Tab-separated table of C-alpha atoms and ligand atoms in Angstrom:
chain	number	residue	atom	x	y	z
D	10	UNK	CA	34.345	-58.929	-59.797
D	11	UNK	CA	30.599	-58.521	-59.363
D	12	UNK	CA	29.286	-55.415	-61.150
D	13	UNK	CA	28.065	-52.517	-59.026
D	14	UNK	CA	24.373	-52.077	-59.759
D	15	UNK	CA	23.173	-48.562	-60.443
D	16	UNK	CA	19.583	-47.319	-60.603
D	17	UNK	CA	18.841	-44.250	-62.688
D	18	UNK	CA	16.099	-41.775	-61.877
D	19	UNK	CA	15.582	-40.023	-65.222
D	20	UNK	CA	16.679	-41.006	-68.698
D	21	UNK	CA	16.625	-37.627	-70.440
D	22	UNK	CA	19.646	-35.593	-71.596
D	23	UNK	CA	21.895	-36.446	-68.629
D	24	UNK	CA	20.470	-39.896	-67.866
D	25	UNK	CA	20.704	-40.940	-71.526
D	26	UNK	CA	24.221	-39.503	-71.779
D	27	UNK	CA	25.248	-41.421	-68.656
D	28	UNK	CA	24.057	-44.731	-70.128
D	29	UNK	CA	25.895	-43.961	-73.378
D	30	UNK	CA	29.191	-43.139	-71.659
D	31	UNK	CA	28.973	-46.181	-69.361
D	32	UNK	CA	28.327	-48.423	-72.377
D	33	UNK	CA	30.892	-46.836	-74.681
D	34	UNK	CA	33.726	-46.701	-72.144
D	35	UNK	CA	32.728	-49.694	-70.023
D	36	UNK	CA	36.112	-51.405	-70.172
D	37	UNK	CA	38.135	-48.314	-69.316
D	38	UNK	CA	35.714	-47.445	-66.522
D	39	UNK	CA	35.978	-50.974	-65.097
D	40	UNK	CA	39.793	-50.779	-65.142
D	41	UNK	CA	39.564	-47.534	-63.202
D	42	UNK	CA	36.818	-48.468	-60.743
D	43	UNK	CA	38.072	-51.997	-60.130
D	44	UNK	CA	34.745	-53.564	-61.150
D	45	UNK	CA	32.062	-53.053	-63.801
D	46	UNK	CA	29.398	-50.392	-63.234
D	47	UNK	CA	26.048	-51.528	-64.615
D	48	UNK	CA	22.725	-49.682	-64.878
D	49	UNK	CA	20.079	-52.267	-64.062
D	50	UNK	CA	16.974	-50.122	-63.597
D	51	UNK	CA	15.837	-46.718	-64.796
D	52	UNK	CA	12.738	-44.684	-64.001
D	53	UNK	CA	11.172	-42.253	-66.462
D	54	UNK	CA	7.852	-40.433	-66.652
D	55	UNK	CA	6.835	-42.061	-69.921
D	56	UNK	CA	7.913	-45.517	-70.993
D	57	UNK	CA	7.352	-45.369	-74.742
D	58	UNK	CA	9.502	-42.349	-75.562
D	59	UNK	CA	12.418	-42.378	-78.001
D	60	UNK	CA	15.675	-42.323	-75.952
D	61	UNK	CA	19.145	-41.067	-76.868
D	62	UNK	CA	20.626	-44.288	-75.460
D	63	UNK	CA	20.286	-48.046	-75.861
D	64	UNK	CA	17.993	-49.368	-73.121
D	65	UNK	CA	18.379	-53.105	-73.757
D	66	UNK	CA	19.331	-54.787	-70.476
D	67	UNK	CA	17.876	-51.969	-68.364
D	68	UNK	CA	14.564	-52.588	-66.635
D	69	UNK	CA	12.458	-49.480	-67.292
D	70	UNK	CA	9.732	-48.340	-64.918
D	71	UNK	CA	7.540	-45.315	-64.488
D	72	UNK	CA	7.636	-45.804	-60.724
D	73	UNK	CA	10.825	-44.193	-59.352
D	74	UNK	CA	10.201	-45.675	-55.872
D	75	UNK	CA	10.923	-49.106	-57.319
D	76	UNK	CA	14.435	-47.909	-58.106
D	77	UNK	CA	15.202	-46.408	-54.705
D	78	UNK	CA	13.712	-49.419	-52.920
D	79	UNK	CA	15.470	-52.055	-55.049
D	80	UNK	CA	17.723	-53.978	-52.593
D	81	UNK	CA	20.140	-54.941	-55.403
D	82	UNK	CA	20.960	-51.335	-56.284
D	83	UNK	CA	23.965	-49.847	-54.486
D	84	UNK	CA	24.048	-46.420	-56.156
D	85	UNK	CA	21.055	-44.290	-57.112
D	86	UNK	CA	21.663	-41.651	-59.768
D	87	UNK	CA	19.156	-38.796	-59.464
D	88	UNK	CA	18.812	-37.173	-62.888
D	89	UNK	CA	15.189	-36.065	-62.722
D	90	UNK	CA	15.711	-32.474	-61.574
D	91	UNK	CA	13.580	-30.175	-59.413
D	92	UNK	CA	13.435	-30.005	-55.649
D	93	UNK	CA	10.289	-31.851	-54.619
D	94	UNK	CA	10.106	-35.464	-55.742
D	95	UNK	CA	13.897	-35.451	-56.232
D	96	UNK	CA	14.377	-34.557	-52.558
D	97	UNK	CA	11.997	-37.289	-51.378
D	98	UNK	CA	13.588	-39.910	-53.607
D	99	UNK	CA	17.118	-38.992	-52.584
D	100	UNK	CA	16.241	-39.036	-48.883
D	101	UNK	CA	14.545	-42.424	-49.314
D	102	UNK	CA	17.564	-43.819	-51.177
D	103	UNK	CA	19.836	-42.575	-48.383
D	104	UNK	CA	17.477	-44.046	-45.778
D	105	UNK	CA	17.778	-47.356	-47.631
D	106	UNK	CA	21.570	-47.170	-47.252
D	107	UNK	CA	22.289	-46.359	-50.901
D	108	UNK	CA	24.910	-43.966	-52.197
D	109	UNK	CA	23.587	-41.173	-54.387
D	110	UNK	CA	25.008	-39.381	-57.408
D	111	UNK	CA	23.116	-36.328	-58.604
D	112	UNK	CA	23.447	-33.577	-61.220
D	113	UNK	CA	20.743	-31.553	-59.489
D	114	UNK	CA	22.166	-28.210	-58.373
D	115	UNK	CA	18.769	-26.893	-57.227
D	116	UNK	CA	18.410	-29.878	-54.892
D	117	UNK	CA	21.916	-29.478	-53.447
D	118	UNK	CA	21.739	-25.672	-53.134
D	119	UNK	CA	18.339	-25.681	-51.419
D	120	UNK	CA	18.192	-29.001	-49.545
D	121	UNK	CA	21.873	-29.950	-49.457
D	122	UNK	CA	22.374	-29.298	-45.727
D	123	UNK	CA	19.517	-31.706	-44.932
D	124	UNK	CA	20.604	-34.263	-47.549
D	125	UNK	CA	24.243	-34.334	-46.373
D	126	UNK	CA	23.231	-34.651	-42.736
D	127	UNK	CA	21.037	-37.640	-43.602
D	128	UNK	CA	23.864	-39.147	-45.671
D	129	UNK	CA	26.348	-38.693	-42.853
D	130	UNK	CA	24.038	-40.424	-40.389
D	131	UNK	CA	23.649	-43.365	-42.781
D	132	UNK	CA	27.366	-43.468	-43.665
D	133	UNK	CA	26.670	-43.041	-47.389
D	134	UNK	CA	28.014	-40.638	-49.997
D	135	UNK	CA	26.107	-38.054	-52.003
D	136	UNK	CA	28.242	-37.012	-54.978
D	137	UNK	CA	27.356	-33.985	-57.125
D	138	UNK	CA	30.207	-33.171	-59.529
D	139	UNK	CA	27.790	-32.686	-62.450
D	140	UNK	CA	25.786	-30.102	-60.523
D	141	UNK	CA	28.280	-27.311	-61.250
D	142	UNK	CA	29.772	-26.360	-64.611
D	143	UNK	CA	28.727	-29.544	-66.464
D	144	UNK	CA	31.785	-31.527	-67.510
D	145	UNK	CA	34.415	-29.438	-65.682
D	146	UNK	CA	35.623	-31.337	-62.590
D	147	UNK	CA	35.428	-28.153	-60.530
D	148	UNK	CA	34.039	-29.735	-57.360
D	149	UNK	CA	36.946	-32.183	-57.204
D	150	UNK	CA	39.441	-29.449	-58.041
D	151	UNK	CA	38.306	-27.172	-55.222
D	152	UNK	CA	37.462	-29.859	-52.677
D	153	UNK	CA	40.594	-31.945	-53.163
D	154	UNK	CA	43.090	-30.261	-55.486
D	155	UNK	CA	43.060	-26.951	-53.612
D	156	UNK	CA	42.690	-28.444	-50.118
D	157	UNK	CA	45.945	-26.842	-48.944
D	158	UNK	CA	44.840	-23.322	-49.848
D	159	UNK	CA	42.868	-20.510	-48.324
D	160	UNK	CA	40.545	-19.572	-51.149
D	161	UNK	CA	40.159	-15.817	-51.523
D	162	UNK	CA	37.614	-15.552	-54.299
D	163	UNK	CA	36.204	-17.324	-57.293
D	164	UNK	CA	34.378	-16.033	-60.344
D	165	UNK	CA	32.759	-18.182	-62.987
D	166	UNK	CA	30.686	-18.371	-66.105
D	167	UNK	CA	28.522	-21.152	-64.738
D	168	UNK	CA	25.458	-21.232	-66.947
D	169	UNK	CA	26.010	-22.674	-70.404
D	170	UNK	CA	22.622	-21.664	-71.807
D	171	UNK	CA	23.080	-18.024	-70.800
D	172	UNK	CA	26.602	-17.868	-72.205
D	173	UNK	CA	25.427	-19.535	-75.425
D	174	UNK	CA	22.651	-16.947	-75.820
D	175	UNK	CA	24.937	-13.976	-75.112
D	176	UNK	CA	27.589	-15.250	-77.533
D	177	UNK	CA	25.144	-15.904	-80.391
D	178	UNK	CA	23.503	-12.503	-79.896
D	179	UNK	CA	26.878	-10.713	-79.851
D	180	UNK	CA	28.604	-12.589	-82.689
D	181	UNK	CA	25.728	-13.327	-85.028
D	182	UNK	CA	23.135	-10.747	-84.048
D	183	UNK	CA	20.572	-13.533	-83.427
D	184	UNK	CA	17.410	-12.908	-81.405
D	185	UNK	CA	17.121	-13.965	-77.763
D	186	UNK	CA	14.081	-16.252	-78.205
D	187	UNK	CA	15.503	-18.048	-81.229
D	188	UNK	CA	18.804	-18.857	-79.484
D	189	UNK	CA	17.038	-19.984	-76.312
D	190	UNK	CA	14.922	-22.390	-78.406
D	191	UNK	CA	18.124	-23.826	-79.875
D	192	UNK	CA	19.648	-24.235	-76.391
D	193	UNK	CA	16.527	-26.172	-75.367
D	194	UNK	CA	16.761	-28.304	-78.485
D	195	UNK	CA	20.400	-29.111	-77.677
D	196	UNK	CA	19.447	-30.177	-74.132
D	197	UNK	CA	21.348	-27.322	-72.419
D	198	UNK	CA	18.428	-25.503	-70.794
D	199	UNK	CA	16.695	-26.277	-67.514
D	200	UNK	CA	13.178	-27.749	-67.498
D	201	UNK	CA	12.107	-24.197	-66.617
D	202	UNK	CA	14.418	-22.103	-68.816
D	203	UNK	CA	13.615	-19.009	-66.738
D	204	UNK	CA	16.225	-20.422	-64.311
D	205	UNK	CA	18.903	-20.042	-66.995
D	206	UNK	CA	17.813	-16.515	-67.873
D	207	UNK	CA	17.110	-14.921	-64.488
D	208	UNK	CA	20.286	-16.122	-62.741
D	209	UNK	CA	18.622	-18.775	-60.543
D	210	UNK	CA	20.618	-21.679	-62.017
D	211	UNK	CA	23.895	-19.772	-61.651
D	212	UNK	CA	22.908	-18.871	-58.069
D	213	UNK	CA	22.317	-22.563	-57.276
D	214	UNK	CA	25.803	-23.356	-58.570
D	215	UNK	CA	27.443	-20.418	-56.809
D	216	UNK	CA	25.861	-21.522	-53.523
D	217	UNK	CA	27.605	-24.880	-53.907
D	218	UNK	CA	30.951	-23.428	-55.008
D	219	UNK	CA	31.018	-20.934	-52.123
D	220	UNK	CA	30.245	-23.629	-49.614
D	221	UNK	CA	33.100	-25.901	-50.672
D	222	UNK	CA	35.486	-22.971	-51.177
D	223	UNK	CA	34.971	-21.277	-47.803
D	224	UNK	CA	33.593	-24.091	-45.641
D	225	UNK	CA	30.237	-22.404	-45.031
D	226	UNK	CA	26.752	-23.962	-45.014
D	227	UNK	CA	24.754	-23.890	-48.259
D	228	UNK	CA	22.822	-20.595	-48.277
D	229	UNK	CA	21.008	-20.166	-51.580
D	230	UNK	CA	18.656	-17.497	-50.165
D	231	UNK	CA	21.594	-15.177	-49.512
D	232	UNK	CA	22.836	-15.029	-53.113
D	233	UNK	CA	22.200	-11.717	-54.893
D	234	UNK	CA	20.768	-12.523	-58.316
D	235	UNK	CA	20.456	-10.719	-61.635
D	236	UNK	CA	20.015	-12.477	-64.980
D	237	UNK	CA	20.966	-11.858	-68.577
D	238	UNK	CA	17.530	-10.573	-69.568
D	239	UNK	CA	18.402	-6.906	-69.125
D	240	UNK	CA	21.634	-6.953	-71.157
D	241	UNK	CA	21.151	-4.956	-74.328
D	242	UNK	CA	23.175	-5.250	-77.510
D	243	UNK	CA	24.063	-1.552	-77.252
D	244	UNK	CA	25.699	-2.112	-73.840
D	245	UNK	CA	27.606	-5.075	-75.323
D	246	UNK	CA	28.896	-2.795	-78.120
D	247	UNK	CA	29.754	0.146	-75.815
D	248	UNK	CA	31.601	-2.217	-73.473
D	249	UNK	CA	33.604	-3.552	-76.437
D	250	UNK	CA	34.583	-0.023	-77.483
D	251	UNK	CA	36.006	0.460	-73.981
D	252	UNK	CA	37.943	-2.832	-74.084
D	253	UNK	CA	35.519	-4.971	-72.051
D	254	UNK	CA	33.244	-7.988	-72.542
D	255	UNK	CA	29.969	-8.495	-70.710
D	256	UNK	CA	29.694	-11.934	-69.133
D	257	UNK	CA	27.202	-13.338	-66.671
D	258	UNK	CA	29.357	-14.206	-63.663
D	259	UNK	CA	28.873	-15.894	-60.341
D	260	UNK	CA	31.230	-14.283	-57.823
D	261	UNK	CA	32.040	-15.460	-54.293
D	262	UNK	CA	34.581	-13.400	-52.408
D	263	UNK	CA	35.967	-13.344	-48.908
D	264	UNK	CA	35.814	-9.644	-47.942
D	265	UNK	CA	36.893	-8.148	-44.624
D	266	UNK	CA	33.361	-7.975	-43.222
D	267	UNK	CA	32.021	-11.227	-44.643
D	268	UNK	CA	31.352	-13.221	-47.794
D	269	UNK	CA	30.057	-11.736	-51.046
D	270	UNK	CA	27.722	-14.031	-52.985
D	271	UNK	CA	26.412	-12.552	-56.209
D	272	UNK	CA	25.476	-13.462	-59.771
D	273	UNK	CA	25.008	-10.708	-62.339
D	274	UNK	CA	26.160	-9.463	-65.732
D	275	UNK	CA	29.704	-8.166	-65.338
D	276	UNK	CA	32.119	-6.154	-67.467
D	277	UNK	CA	35.535	-7.818	-67.590
D	278	UNK	CA	38.630	-6.667	-69.473
D	279	UNK	CA	38.656	-8.417	-72.851
D	280	UNK	CA	42.288	-9.536	-72.362
D	281	UNK	CA	41.279	-11.875	-69.516
D	282	UNK	CA	40.996	-15.505	-70.639
D	283	UNK	CA	37.589	-15.815	-69.022
D	284	UNK	CA	36.289	-12.903	-71.115
D	285	UNK	CA	36.848	-15.103	-74.180
D	286	UNK	CA	34.877	-18.123	-72.977
D	287	UNK	CA	32.047	-18.403	-75.488
D	288	UNK	CA	29.026	-20.507	-76.370
D	289	UNK	CA	28.042	-23.303	-73.998
D	290	UNK	CA	31.536	-23.355	-72.489
D	291	UNK	CA	31.921	-22.539	-68.802
D	292	UNK	CA	34.973	-21.383	-66.872
D	293	UNK	CA	35.746	-20.848	-63.220
D	294	UNK	CA	38.634	-18.692	-62.061
D	295	UNK	CA	39.744	-19.434	-58.506
D	296	UNK	CA	42.152	-17.245	-56.559
D	297	UNK	CA	43.783	-19.097	-53.687
D	298	UNK	CA	46.644	-18.003	-51.446
D	299	UNK	CA	49.208	-20.734	-52.118
D	300	UNK	CA	48.685	-21.589	-55.781
D	301	UNK	CA	47.522	-18.135	-56.927
D	302	UNK	CA	44.981	-17.992	-59.763
D	303	UNK	CA	43.820	-21.181	-61.491
D	304	UNK	CA	41.303	-21.376	-64.327
D	305	UNK	CA	39.048	-24.334	-65.142
D	306	UNK	CA	37.411	-24.456	-68.559
D	307	UNK	CA	35.091	-26.842	-70.392
D	308	UNK	CA	31.567	-27.571	-71.618
D	309	UNK	CA	28.971	-26.409	-69.120
D	310	UNK	CA	26.001	-28.470	-70.344
D	311	UNK	CA	24.930	-31.222	-72.732
D	312	UNK	CA	24.516	-34.989	-72.599
D	313	UNK	CA	28.052	-36.389	-72.880
D	314	UNK	CA	29.932	-33.627	-71.013
D	315	UNK	CA	27.561	-33.826	-68.051
D	316	UNK	CA	27.633	-37.631	-68.183
D	317	UNK	CA	31.427	-37.386	-67.917
D	318	UNK	CA	30.996	-35.802	-64.479
D	319	UNK	CA	28.227	-38.210	-63.409
D	320	UNK	CA	30.335	-41.237	-64.371
D	321	UNK	CA	33.392	-39.827	-62.569
D	322	UNK	CA	31.259	-39.711	-59.422
D	323	UNK	CA	30.066	-43.286	-60.039
D	324	UNK	CA	33.689	-44.401	-60.272
D	325	UNK	CA	34.615	-42.507	-57.083
D	326	UNK	CA	31.706	-43.986	-55.167
D	327	UNK	CA	32.457	-47.484	-56.462
D	328	UNK	CA	36.086	-47.208	-55.345
D	329	UNK	CA	34.986	-46.031	-51.900
D	330	UNK	CA	32.313	-48.702	-51.358
D	331	UNK	CA	34.517	-50.600	-48.980
D	332	UNK	CA	36.117	-47.616	-47.205
D	333	UNK	CA	35.110	-46.305	-43.775
D	334	UNK	CA	32.670	-43.363	-44.032
D	335	UNK	CA	35.029	-41.288	-41.796
D	336	UNK	CA	37.843	-41.704	-44.316
D	337	UNK	CA	35.886	-40.363	-47.288
D	338	UNK	CA	36.234	-36.835	-48.635
D	339	UNK	CA	33.669	-34.684	-46.757
D	340	UNK	CA	30.667	-33.684	-48.872
D	341	UNK	CA	31.313	-29.959	-48.530
D	342	UNK	CA	35.136	-30.235	-48.470
D	343	UNK	CA	35.390	-29.297	-44.767
D	344	UNK	CA	34.540	-31.709	-41.944
D	345	UNK	CA	30.810	-31.384	-41.126
D	346	UNK	CA	31.531	-30.078	-37.608
D	347	UNK	CA	34.025	-27.523	-38.939
D	348	UNK	CA	31.763	-25.394	-41.136
D	349	UNK	CA	32.158	-21.666	-40.355
D	350	UNK	CA	29.283	-19.317	-39.678
D	351	UNK	CA	30.726	-16.407	-41.671
D	352	UNK	CA	28.323	-13.515	-42.356
D	353	UNK	CA	27.059	-13.106	-45.924
D	354	UNK	CA	27.169	-9.470	-47.024
D	355	UNK	CA	24.051	-7.646	-48.200
D	356	UNK	CA	24.461	-6.175	-51.690
D	357	UNK	CA	24.716	-2.517	-50.497
D	358	UNK	CA	27.807	-3.545	-48.485
D	359	UNK	CA	29.576	-5.047	-51.512
D	360	UNK	CA	32.367	-3.065	-53.151
D	361	UNK	CA	32.830	-3.153	-56.910
D	362	UNK	CA	33.446	-0.917	-59.941
D	363	UNK	CA	30.664	0.136	-62.320
D	364	UNK	CA	29.684	0.768	-65.916
D	365	UNK	CA	26.874	3.331	-66.040
D	366	UNK	CA	24.932	4.372	-69.103
D	367	UNK	CA	22.579	7.314	-69.049
D	368	UNK	CA	20.670	9.336	-71.572
D	369	UNK	CA	21.670	12.983	-71.095
D	370	UNK	CA	20.522	16.226	-72.655
D	371	UNK	CA	23.015	17.286	-75.329
D	372	UNK	CA	23.974	20.737	-73.937
D	373	UNK	CA	26.904	22.298	-72.042
D	374	UNK	CA	27.021	21.774	-68.272
D	375	UNK	CA	25.184	18.437	-68.114
D	376	UNK	CA	28.343	16.385	-67.719
D	377	UNK	CA	29.453	18.717	-64.907
D	378	UNK	CA	26.156	18.144	-63.045
D	379	UNK	CA	26.734	14.393	-63.106
D	380	UNK	CA	30.421	14.516	-62.222
D	381	UNK	CA	29.603	16.851	-59.300
D	382	UNK	CA	27.348	14.141	-57.849
D	383	UNK	CA	30.171	11.599	-58.135
D	384	UNK	CA	32.605	14.092	-56.580
D	385	UNK	CA	30.284	14.860	-53.654
D	386	UNK	CA	29.947	11.139	-52.906
D	387	UNK	CA	33.667	10.422	-53.267
D	388	UNK	CA	33.182	8.217	-56.344
D	389	UNK	CA	36.182	8.334	-58.618
D	390	UNK	CA	35.701	8.129	-62.395
D	391	UNK	CA	37.927	5.929	-64.570
D	392	UNK	CA	36.540	6.867	-67.993
D	393	UNK	CA	33.790	8.923	-69.630
D	394	UNK	CA	32.548	8.420	-73.135
D	395	UNK	CA	29.873	10.426	-74.894
D	396	UNK	CA	28.343	8.644	-77.869
D	397	UNK	CA	27.478	10.490	-81.051
D	398	UNK	CA	23.892	11.770	-81.121
D	399	UNK	CA	21.760	9.933	-83.661
D	400	UNK	CA	20.688	12.759	-86.037
D	401	UNK	CA	18.853	15.587	-84.306
D	402	UNK	CA	18.343	13.649	-81.040
D	403	UNK	CA	18.052	15.883	-77.961
D	404	UNK	CA	19.495	13.191	-75.676
D	405	UNK	CA	22.769	11.311	-76.111
D	406	UNK	CA	24.086	8.213	-74.354
D	407	UNK	CA	26.934	8.894	-71.908
D	408	UNK	CA	28.957	6.055	-70.431
D	409	UNK	CA	30.893	6.304	-67.153
D	410	UNK	CA	33.293	3.714	-65.814
D	411	UNK	CA	33.970	4.203	-62.113
D	412	UNK	CA	36.549	2.895	-59.681
D	413	UNK	CA	35.480	0.600	-56.857
D	414	UNK	CA	32.946	1.948	-54.406
D	415	UNK	CA	30.467	0.357	-52.001
D	416	UNK	CA	27.139	-0.328	-53.683
D	417	UNK	CA	25.173	1.743	-51.136
D	418	UNK	CA	27.043	4.856	-52.255
D	419	UNK	CA	26.492	4.027	-55.919
D	420	UNK	CA	22.772	3.584	-55.223
D	421	UNK	CA	22.737	7.098	-53.756
D	422	UNK	CA	24.591	8.508	-56.784
D	423	UNK	CA	22.255	6.818	-59.259
D	424	UNK	CA	19.227	8.114	-57.370
D	425	UNK	CA	20.556	11.681	-57.552
D	426	UNK	CA	21.517	11.377	-61.245
D	427	UNK	CA	18.094	10.038	-62.203
D	428	UNK	CA	16.519	13.034	-60.421
D	429	UNK	CA	18.404	15.538	-62.624
D	430	UNK	CA	16.074	17.231	-65.168
D	431	UNK	CA	18.827	16.863	-67.795
D	432	UNK	CA	18.796	13.049	-67.510
D	433	UNK	CA	16.077	11.045	-69.230
D	434	UNK	CA	14.901	7.692	-67.859
D	435	UNK	CA	16.801	5.219	-65.738
D	436	UNK	CA	20.554	4.800	-65.446
D	437	UNK	CA	21.772	1.381	-66.658
D	438	UNK	CA	24.220	-0.109	-64.176
D	439	UNK	CA	26.482	-3.087	-64.895
D	440	UNK	CA	29.053	-4.103	-62.311
D	441	UNK	CA	32.658	-4.350	-63.416
D	442	UNK	CA	35.498	-6.562	-62.165
D	443	UNK	CA	39.149	-6.638	-63.221
D	444	UNK	CA	39.604	-10.211	-61.873
D	445	UNK	CA	43.282	-9.502	-61.415
V	522	NDP	P1	15.550	-34.003	-68.875
V	522	NDP	O1	14.264	-33.262	-68.810
V	522	NDP	O2	16.189	-34.189	-70.185
V	522	NDP	O3	15.367	-35.431	-68.205
V	522	NDP	C1	14.627	-35.621	-67.029
V	522	NDP	C2	14.293	-37.097	-66.914
V	522	NDP	O4	13.613	-37.322	-65.698
V	522	NDP	C3	13.379	-37.605	-68.038
V	522	NDP	O5	13.801	-38.862	-68.458
V	522	NDP	C4	12.012	-37.706	-67.374
V	522	NDP	O6	11.200	-38.713	-67.917
V	522	NDP	C5	12.431	-38.073	-65.966
V	522	NDP	N1	11.420	-37.711	-64.939
V	522	NDP	C6	10.955	-36.493	-64.636
V	522	NDP	N2	10.077	-36.568	-63.630
V	522	NDP	C7	9.995	-37.877	-63.301
V	522	NDP	C8	9.260	-38.605	-62.329
V	522	NDP	N3	8.435	-37.997	-61.496
V	522	NDP	N4	9.431	-39.939	-62.273
V	522	NDP	C9	10.276	-40.562	-63.098
V	522	NDP	N5	11.006	-39.936	-64.025
V	522	NDP	C10	10.862	-38.603	-64.129
V	522	NDP	O7	16.529	-33.251	-67.860
V	522	NDP	P2	18.125	-33.222	-67.916
V	522	NDP	O8	18.653	-34.556	-68.155
V	522	NDP	O9	18.548	-32.098	-68.768
V	522	NDP	O10	18.457	-32.742	-66.408
V	522	NDP	C11	18.433	-33.654	-65.336
V	522	NDP	C12	19.136	-33.009	-64.150
V	522	NDP	O11	20.486	-32.721	-64.492
V	522	NDP	C13	18.554	-31.668	-63.695
V	522	NDP	O12	18.689	-31.562	-62.314
V	522	NDP	C14	19.437	-30.644	-64.390
V	522	NDP	O13	19.472	-29.407	-63.731
V	522	NDP	C15	20.775	-31.337	-64.302
V	522	NDP	N6	21.783	-30.939	-65.258
V	522	NDP	C16	21.477	-30.879	-66.591
V	522	NDP	C17	22.446	-30.581	-67.519
V	522	NDP	C18	22.159	-30.538	-68.972
V	522	NDP	O14	23.053	-30.179	-69.746
V	522	NDP	N7	20.964	-30.862	-69.407
V	522	NDP	C19	23.813	-30.308	-67.085
V	522	NDP	C20	24.049	-30.405	-65.666
V	522	NDP	C21	23.056	-30.707	-64.808
V	522	NDP	P3	10.660	-38.641	-69.450
V	522	NDP	O15	11.898	-38.757	-70.297
V	522	NDP	O16	9.791	-39.822	-69.609
V	522	NDP	O17	9.990	-37.324	-69.572
V	523	HSE	N1	20.920	-25.371	-67.784
V	523	HSE	C1	22.242	-25.534	-67.297
V	523	HSE	C2	23.179	-24.640	-68.089
V	523	HSE	C3	22.670	-26.963	-67.428
V	523	HSE	O1	22.795	-24.213	-69.171
V	523	HSE	O2	24.268	-24.347	-67.603
V	523	HSE	C4	24.011	-27.234	-66.802
V	523	HSE	O3	23.958	-27.113	-65.415
C-alpha cells in the first residue's frame, strides 16, 4: 500500500527519536498500521545542525509553514514545543484537513479546548500520547482501558527531570544545578527548565490527565502548583526516618464538593510502589471504582521512550484514516458534548495530611504551646519527633505529622505557630498522602 506521508515540525530530542524508531522498526510498524509510515519533510530552526537521526530521504526546511501546507502530507507531527508558533501551526494543519500528533503538553493544557474544537469541526484527529509521562501509554490506558470505570483519583510522578534531580540528590548527595545540567544534556528537560522545577510541566500534564479521567474541560489555570525547588535534603532525611519518601506528585481527586487539582512535593509511605520510582522514571497510580488501583510505570522523558508514544499515535491515526470521525475515540475520552462542568476546589478547601517542620526553642513547655494550637483547631497529630540539638544550639527542629484536615485550618494553625515567640522562622509544610 501507499505509504502515509508524515511531516515533522522539529527534529530535536523527540523529533530525532521519532525518525529513529520509524526507521528501525519500519517493518513491524507497517505490519501493525497496515501501510508504511514515512517522514517526507521536517522543519527545524537551523538546517546545518548535527542530528541524532539519519535525515537522508527527508526534505529539510527552516520554514515550518511548508510542512503544514504540503498537500501530500496526511499527518503533521508537532515536536517544536511552546504555545505560540506551535498553536498557529497546529491550527493551520487542522484547517488544511491534516491529522496532528503532538508531544506538547503545554499546547494541549492551555489551548487544547480550542484545538480539539477545530479538529472536531474538520473531522481530524489530534493525538497526544507523548504529552504525558513520556513512554507510558497512560492516555490510552485511561481513555480506553478504563472506559468502564468511574475514576476516583489519580496521583503521578509526571516529571522525569524533577524525579531525576530528587533521586540523584537523595542517593548520591549531588548538587541541584549539576544534576539539572545532566538532565538537559540527556534531553529530559524542557526548553525552559524552570517548567520542570517549578511544577509548571507537571501541572500541564495533570490538566490533561484530569480532563480525560473526569470528563472535564482542560483548566490549566485552576491547578495548584508547587515545585521541587523548596525541598531540602534535611526534610528528605527526616521523612525517611519516619518511613516516608518525598516525591513530586500531581494529584487529581474527585472530592464531595468538587475536583482537587494540585501538584506539589508529597510525603508518601516508603512501602508504596510509587514511592520507589526513581530517576527519570514516571508512574501514575489510578484508583477507579470497578478495577480498583492500577499503576503505570515507565520512562518519563528521553528520545526513544517519547518516540515510542509518538509512533503509537502515528499508527493509531494511520489505522483510523478511513474511519468516520464520529466513530473515533473522543479526544478527551468523553464525547465533546458530554463534558461536565464540575467545580475545581480552591487549595484552602482541599483536605490532606501534613508534615510540618519548625525550629523551636529547646525548653520545657514549647511543645505544649504548639500542641495546644492544634488541639484548639481540632487538628489531630499522628507523630511528633524532636531532633537532637546540634551542639549548644538554642533551637531544635521538631517534626509533626498530622492527620487529614482542610488546608484552611492548617493555614490558621501555621500562622499561629509562627507567631509564637518560642518558634524561630517559618514552618516548613509538606503535604502527605497515604495513597491507599
Ligand atoms: P528540542 O529542543 O530538542 O527540539 C525542538 C525542535 O524544534 C528542534 O529541532 C528545533 O530546531 C525545532 N524548532 C524550534 N522552533 C522552531 C521553529 N520556529 N521552526 C522550526 N523548527 C523549530 O525539544 P524536544 O524534542 O525535547 O521537545 C519537543 C516537544 O516534546 C516539546 O513540546 C516537549 O515538551 C515535548 N516532550 C519532550 C520530551 C523529552 O523527553 N524531551 C518528552 C515528552 C514531551 P533546531 O534543532 O534547529 O533548533
Ligand atoms: N521535561 C519533561 C520531563 C519531558 O522531564 O518530564 C517529558 O514530558
